[in-house]
PDB file of C-alpha atoms in Angstrom:
ATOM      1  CA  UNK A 366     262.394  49.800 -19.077  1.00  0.00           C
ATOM      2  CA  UNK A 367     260.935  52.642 -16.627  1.00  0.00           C
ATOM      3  CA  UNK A 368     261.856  52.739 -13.068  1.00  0.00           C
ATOM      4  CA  UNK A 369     260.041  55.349 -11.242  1.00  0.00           C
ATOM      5  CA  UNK A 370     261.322  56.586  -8.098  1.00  0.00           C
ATOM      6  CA  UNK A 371     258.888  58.237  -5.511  1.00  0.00           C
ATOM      7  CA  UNK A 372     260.484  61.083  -3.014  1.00  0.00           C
ATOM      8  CA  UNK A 373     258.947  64.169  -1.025  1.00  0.00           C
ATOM      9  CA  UNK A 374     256.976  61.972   1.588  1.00  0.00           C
ATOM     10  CA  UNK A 375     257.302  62.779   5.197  1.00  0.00           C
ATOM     11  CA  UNK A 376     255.359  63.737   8.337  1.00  0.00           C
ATOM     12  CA  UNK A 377     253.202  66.736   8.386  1.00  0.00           C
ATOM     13  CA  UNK A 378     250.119  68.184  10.453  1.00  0.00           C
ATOM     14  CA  UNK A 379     246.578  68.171   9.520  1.00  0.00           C
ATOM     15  CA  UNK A 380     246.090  71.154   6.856  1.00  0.00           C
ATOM     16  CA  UNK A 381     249.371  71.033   5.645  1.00  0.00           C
ATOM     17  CA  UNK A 382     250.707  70.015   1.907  1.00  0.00           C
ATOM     18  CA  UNK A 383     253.305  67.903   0.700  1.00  0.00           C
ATOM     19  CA  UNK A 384     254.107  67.126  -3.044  1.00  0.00           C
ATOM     20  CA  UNK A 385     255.571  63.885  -4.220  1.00  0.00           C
ATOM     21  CA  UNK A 386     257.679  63.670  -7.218  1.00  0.00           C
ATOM     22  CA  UNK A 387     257.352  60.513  -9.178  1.00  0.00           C
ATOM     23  CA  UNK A 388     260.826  60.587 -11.685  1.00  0.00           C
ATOM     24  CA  UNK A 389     260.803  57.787 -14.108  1.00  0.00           C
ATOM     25  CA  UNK A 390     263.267  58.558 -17.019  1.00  0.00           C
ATOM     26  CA  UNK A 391     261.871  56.811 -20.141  1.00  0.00           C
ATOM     27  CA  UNK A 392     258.602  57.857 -19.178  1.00  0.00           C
ATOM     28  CA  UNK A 393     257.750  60.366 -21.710  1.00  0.00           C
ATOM     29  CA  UNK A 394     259.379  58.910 -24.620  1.00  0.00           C
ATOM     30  CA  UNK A 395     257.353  55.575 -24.171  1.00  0.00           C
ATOM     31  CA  UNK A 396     254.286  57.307 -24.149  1.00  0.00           C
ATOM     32  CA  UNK A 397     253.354  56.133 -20.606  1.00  0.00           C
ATOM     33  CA  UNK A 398     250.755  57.625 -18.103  1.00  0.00           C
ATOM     34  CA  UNK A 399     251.362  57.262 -14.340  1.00  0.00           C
ATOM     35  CA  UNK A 400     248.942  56.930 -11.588  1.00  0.00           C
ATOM     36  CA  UNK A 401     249.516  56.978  -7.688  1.00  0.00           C
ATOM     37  CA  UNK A 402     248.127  54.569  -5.074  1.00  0.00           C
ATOM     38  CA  UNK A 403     248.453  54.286  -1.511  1.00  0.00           C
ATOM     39  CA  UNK A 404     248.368  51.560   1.075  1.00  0.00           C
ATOM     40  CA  UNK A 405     247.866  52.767   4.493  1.00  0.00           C
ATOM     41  CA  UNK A 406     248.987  50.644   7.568  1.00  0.00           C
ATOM     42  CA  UNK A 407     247.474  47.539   7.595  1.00  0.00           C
ATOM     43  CA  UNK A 408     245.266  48.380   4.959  1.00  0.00           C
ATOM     44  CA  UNK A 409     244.843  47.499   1.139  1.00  0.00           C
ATOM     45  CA  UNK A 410     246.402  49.135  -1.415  1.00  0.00           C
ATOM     46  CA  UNK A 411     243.964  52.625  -3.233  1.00  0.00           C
ATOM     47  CA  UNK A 412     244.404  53.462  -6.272  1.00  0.00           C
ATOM     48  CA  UNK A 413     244.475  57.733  -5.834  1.00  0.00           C
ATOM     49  CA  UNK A 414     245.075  59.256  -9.596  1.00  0.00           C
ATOM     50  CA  UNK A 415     246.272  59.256 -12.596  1.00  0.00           C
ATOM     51  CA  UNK A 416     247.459  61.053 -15.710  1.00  0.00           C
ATOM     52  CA  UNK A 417     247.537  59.445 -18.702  1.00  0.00           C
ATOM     53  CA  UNK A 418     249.384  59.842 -21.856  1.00  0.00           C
ATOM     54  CA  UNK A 419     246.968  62.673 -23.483  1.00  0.00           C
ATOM     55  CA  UNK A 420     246.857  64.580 -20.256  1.00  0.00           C
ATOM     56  CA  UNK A 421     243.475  63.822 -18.841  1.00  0.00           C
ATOM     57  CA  UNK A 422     243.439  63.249 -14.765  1.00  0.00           C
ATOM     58  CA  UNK A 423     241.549  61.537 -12.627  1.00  0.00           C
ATOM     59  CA  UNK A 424     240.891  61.253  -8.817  1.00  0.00           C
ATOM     60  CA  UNK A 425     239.601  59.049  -6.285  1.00  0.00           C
ATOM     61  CA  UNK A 426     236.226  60.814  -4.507  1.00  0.00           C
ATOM     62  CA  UNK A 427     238.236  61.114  -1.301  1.00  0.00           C
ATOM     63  CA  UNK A 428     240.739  63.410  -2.608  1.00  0.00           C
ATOM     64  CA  UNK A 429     239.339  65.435  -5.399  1.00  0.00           C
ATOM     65  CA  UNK A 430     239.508  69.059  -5.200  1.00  0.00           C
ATOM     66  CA  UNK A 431     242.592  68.567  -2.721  1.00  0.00           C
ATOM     67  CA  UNK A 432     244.914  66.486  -4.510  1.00  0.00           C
ATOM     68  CA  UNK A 433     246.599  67.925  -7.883  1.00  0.00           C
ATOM     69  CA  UNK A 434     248.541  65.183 -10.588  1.00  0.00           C
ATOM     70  CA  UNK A 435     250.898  66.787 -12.803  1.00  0.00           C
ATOM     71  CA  UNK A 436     253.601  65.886 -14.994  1.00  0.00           C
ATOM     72  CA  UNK A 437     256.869  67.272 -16.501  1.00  0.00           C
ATOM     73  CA  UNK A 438     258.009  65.796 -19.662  1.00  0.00           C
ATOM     74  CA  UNK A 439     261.710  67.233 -19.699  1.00  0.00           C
ATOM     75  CA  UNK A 440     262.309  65.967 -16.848  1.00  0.00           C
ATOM     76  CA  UNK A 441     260.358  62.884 -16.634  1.00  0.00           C
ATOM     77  CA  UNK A 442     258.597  63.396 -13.602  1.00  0.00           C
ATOM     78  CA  UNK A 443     254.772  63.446 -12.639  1.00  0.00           C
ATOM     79  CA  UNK A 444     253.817  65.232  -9.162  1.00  0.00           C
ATOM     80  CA  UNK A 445     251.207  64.607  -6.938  1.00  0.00           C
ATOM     81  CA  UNK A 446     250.801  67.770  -4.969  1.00  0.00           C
ATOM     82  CA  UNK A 447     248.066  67.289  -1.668  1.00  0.00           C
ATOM     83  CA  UNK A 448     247.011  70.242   0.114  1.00  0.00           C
ATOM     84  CA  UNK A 449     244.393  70.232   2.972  1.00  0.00           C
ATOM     85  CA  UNK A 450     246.186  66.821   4.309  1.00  0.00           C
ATOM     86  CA  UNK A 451     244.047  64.710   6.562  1.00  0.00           C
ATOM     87  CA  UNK A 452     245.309  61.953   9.145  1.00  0.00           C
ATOM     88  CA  UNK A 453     243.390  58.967   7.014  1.00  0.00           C
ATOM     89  CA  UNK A 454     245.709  60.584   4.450  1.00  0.00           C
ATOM     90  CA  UNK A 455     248.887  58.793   6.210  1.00  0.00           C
ATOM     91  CA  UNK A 456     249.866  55.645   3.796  1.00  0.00           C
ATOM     92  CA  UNK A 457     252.667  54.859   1.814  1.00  0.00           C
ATOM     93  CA  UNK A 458     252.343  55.731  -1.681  1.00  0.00           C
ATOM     94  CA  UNK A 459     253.453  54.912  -4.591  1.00  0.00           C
ATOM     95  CA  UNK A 460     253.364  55.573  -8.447  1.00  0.00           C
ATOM     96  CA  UNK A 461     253.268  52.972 -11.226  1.00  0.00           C
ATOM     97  CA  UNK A 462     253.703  53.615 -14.901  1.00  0.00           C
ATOM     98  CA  UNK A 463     251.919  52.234 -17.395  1.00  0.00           C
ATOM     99  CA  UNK A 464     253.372  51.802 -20.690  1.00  0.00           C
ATOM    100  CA  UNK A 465     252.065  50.610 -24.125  1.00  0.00           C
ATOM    101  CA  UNK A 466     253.651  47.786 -25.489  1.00  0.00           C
ATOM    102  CA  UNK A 467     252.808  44.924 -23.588  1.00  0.00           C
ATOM    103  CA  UNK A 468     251.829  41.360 -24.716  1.00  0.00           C
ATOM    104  CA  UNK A 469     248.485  40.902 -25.883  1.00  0.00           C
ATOM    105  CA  UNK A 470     247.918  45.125 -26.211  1.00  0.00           C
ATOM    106  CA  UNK A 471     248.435  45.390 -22.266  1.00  0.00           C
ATOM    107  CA  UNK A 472     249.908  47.873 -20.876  1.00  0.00           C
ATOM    108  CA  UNK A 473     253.627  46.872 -19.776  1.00  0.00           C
ATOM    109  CA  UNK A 474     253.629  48.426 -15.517  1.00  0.00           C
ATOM    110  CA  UNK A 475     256.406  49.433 -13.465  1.00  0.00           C
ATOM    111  CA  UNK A 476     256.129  50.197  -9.756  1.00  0.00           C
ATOM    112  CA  UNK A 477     258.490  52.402  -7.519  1.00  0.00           C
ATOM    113  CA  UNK A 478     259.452  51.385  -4.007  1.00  0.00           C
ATOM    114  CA  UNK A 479     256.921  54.206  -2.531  1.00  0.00           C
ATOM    115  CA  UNK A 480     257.626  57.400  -0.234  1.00  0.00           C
ATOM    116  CA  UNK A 481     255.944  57.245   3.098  1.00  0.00           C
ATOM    117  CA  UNK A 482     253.265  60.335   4.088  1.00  0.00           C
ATOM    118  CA  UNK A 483     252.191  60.788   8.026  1.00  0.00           C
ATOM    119  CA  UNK A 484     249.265  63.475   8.878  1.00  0.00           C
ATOM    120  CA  UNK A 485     249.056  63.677  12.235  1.00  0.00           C
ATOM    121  CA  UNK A 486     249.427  66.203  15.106  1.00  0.00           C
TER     122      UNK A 486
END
Protein backbone atom coordinates (compact mmCIF):
# COMPACT_ATOMS: atom_id res chain seq x y z
CA UNK A 1 0.00 0.00 0.00
CA UNK A 2 1.13 3.81 -0.66
CA UNK A 3 0.50 6.44 1.83
CA UNK A 4 1.47 9.75 0.61
CA UNK A 5 2.10 12.43 2.96
CA UNK A 6 1.77 16.16 1.80
CA UNK A 7 4.11 18.92 3.74
CA UNK A 8 5.55 22.49 2.74
CA UNK A 9 2.07 24.34 2.83
CA UNK A 10 1.80 27.54 4.68
CA UNK A 11 0.90 31.23 4.36
CA UNK A 12 2.62 33.39 1.91
CA UNK A 13 2.01 36.83 -0.01
CA UNK A 14 0.87 37.32 -3.45
CA UNK A 15 4.06 36.66 -5.82
CA UNK A 16 5.64 34.45 -3.61
CA UNK A 17 6.43 30.46 -4.08
CA UNK A 18 6.01 27.59 -2.01
CA UNK A 19 6.79 23.89 -2.98
CA UNK A 20 4.93 20.95 -1.61
CA UNK A 21 6.50 17.65 -1.24
CA UNK A 22 4.24 14.73 -1.78
CA UNK A 23 6.45 11.48 -0.08
CA UNK A 24 4.76 8.24 -0.67
CA UNK A 25 7.30 5.33 -0.18
CA UNK A 26 6.18 2.48 -2.49
CA UNK A 27 5.48 4.90 -5.02
CA UNK A 28 8.08 4.27 -7.52
CA UNK A 29 8.36 0.65 -7.24
CA UNK A 30 4.53 0.23 -8.01
CA UNK A 31 4.80 2.12 -10.97
CA UNK A 32 2.33 4.82 -9.77
CA UNK A 33 1.82 8.46 -11.08
CA UNK A 34 0.61 11.16 -8.65
CA UNK A 35 -1.49 14.12 -9.28
CA UNK A 36 -2.40 17.13 -6.91
CA UNK A 37 -5.84 18.68 -6.28
CA UNK A 38 -7.03 21.35 -4.21
CA UNK A 39 -10.21 22.27 -2.42
CA UNK A 40 -10.41 25.79 -1.44
CA UNK A 41 -12.74 26.95 1.47
CA UNK A 42 -16.03 26.10 0.88
CA UNK A 43 -15.38 25.11 -2.45
CA UNK A 44 -15.15 21.73 -4.48
CA UNK A 45 -12.34 19.83 -4.77
CA UNK A 46 -9.74 20.78 -8.48
CA UNK A 47 -7.92 18.52 -9.77
CA UNK A 48 -4.33 20.78 -10.43
CA UNK A 49 -1.62 18.18 -12.09
CA UNK A 50 -0.23 15.30 -12.54
CA UNK A 51 2.74 13.14 -13.45
CA UNK A 52 2.29 9.94 -14.49
CA UNK A 53 4.33 6.88 -14.55
CA UNK A 54 6.31 7.68 -18.01
CA UNK A 55 6.94 11.23 -16.94
CA UNK A 56 4.50 13.24 -18.95
CA UNK A 57 2.75 16.33 -16.87
CA UNK A 58 -0.14 17.98 -17.05
CA UNK A 59 -1.81 21.20 -15.68
CA UNK A 60 -5.00 22.74 -15.06
CA UNK A 61 -5.36 26.19 -17.43
CA UNK A 62 -5.27 28.23 -14.23
CA UNK A 63 -1.89 27.31 -13.26
CA UNK A 64 0.15 26.44 -16.25
CA UNK A 65 3.29 28.18 -16.80
CA UNK A 66 3.34 28.89 -12.88
CA UNK A 67 3.02 25.67 -11.33
CA UNK A 68 5.96 22.96 -11.86
CA UNK A 69 5.19 18.81 -10.94
CA UNK A 70 8.19 16.89 -10.38
CA UNK A 71 9.16 13.73 -8.96
CA UNK A 72 12.12 11.96 -7.24
CA UNK A 73 12.26 8.31 -7.49
CA UNK A 74 14.99 7.61 -4.70
CA UNK A 75 13.27 9.16 -2.52
CA UNK A 76 9.76 8.63 -3.39
CA UNK A 77 8.57 11.97 -3.52
CA UNK A 78 6.80 14.14 -6.29
CA UNK A 79 6.90 18.13 -5.80
CA UNK A 80 4.64 20.60 -6.78
CA UNK A 81 6.62 23.78 -6.86
CA UNK A 82 4.10 27.24 -7.46
CA UNK A 83 5.69 30.40 -8.12
CA UNK A 84 3.77 33.67 -8.94
CA UNK A 85 1.13 32.58 -6.03
CA UNK A 86 -2.24 34.23 -6.28
CA UNK A 87 -4.90 34.65 -3.35
CA UNK A 88 -7.60 32.24 -5.36
CA UNK A 89 -4.50 30.05 -5.00
CA UNK A 90 -5.31 29.55 -1.06
CA UNK A 91 -6.91 25.81 -0.72
CA UNK A 92 -5.87 22.84 0.85
CA UNK A 93 -4.18 20.48 -1.32
CA UNK A 94 -3.56 17.34 -1.62
CA UNK A 95 -1.85 14.51 -3.72
CA UNK A 96 -3.29 11.10 -4.58
CA UNK A 97 -1.44 8.23 -6.15
CA UNK A 98 -2.59 6.19 -8.57
CA UNK A 99 -1.38 2.79 -8.85
CA UNK A 100 -1.89 -0.10 -11.37
CA UNK A 101 -3.28 -3.06 -10.07
CA UNK A 102 -6.67 -2.49 -9.23
CA UNK A 103 -9.80 -4.68 -9.83
CA UNK A 104 -11.18 -4.66 -13.13
CA UNK A 105 -7.65 -2.82 -14.69
CA UNK A 106 -8.42 0.35 -12.39
CA UNK A 107 -6.11 2.09 -11.01
CA UNK A 108 -5.82 1.22 -7.11
CA UNK A 109 -5.77 5.40 -5.37
CA UNK A 110 -4.42 6.55 -2.25
CA UNK A 111 -5.00 10.03 -0.84
CA UNK A 112 -2.83 12.02 1.76
CA UNK A 113 -4.39 14.09 4.51
CA UNK A 114 -3.41 17.48 2.47
CA UNK A 115 -1.07 20.55 3.49
CA UNK A 116 -2.89 23.80 3.72
CA UNK A 117 -1.59 26.96 1.27
CA UNK A 118 -2.82 30.77 2.18
CA UNK A 119 -1.93 33.72 -0.47
CA UNK A 120 -2.86 36.63 0.95
CA UNK A 121 -1.40 39.99 2.11
Amino acid sequence: QVQPVESGGGLVQPGESLRLSCTAPGFTSNNCGMNWHRRPAGKQREWVSTISRDGTTQYTASVKDRFTISRDGGTDTVYLQMDALKPEDSAMYFCKAFCPGGSGGRYREYWGQGTQVTVSS
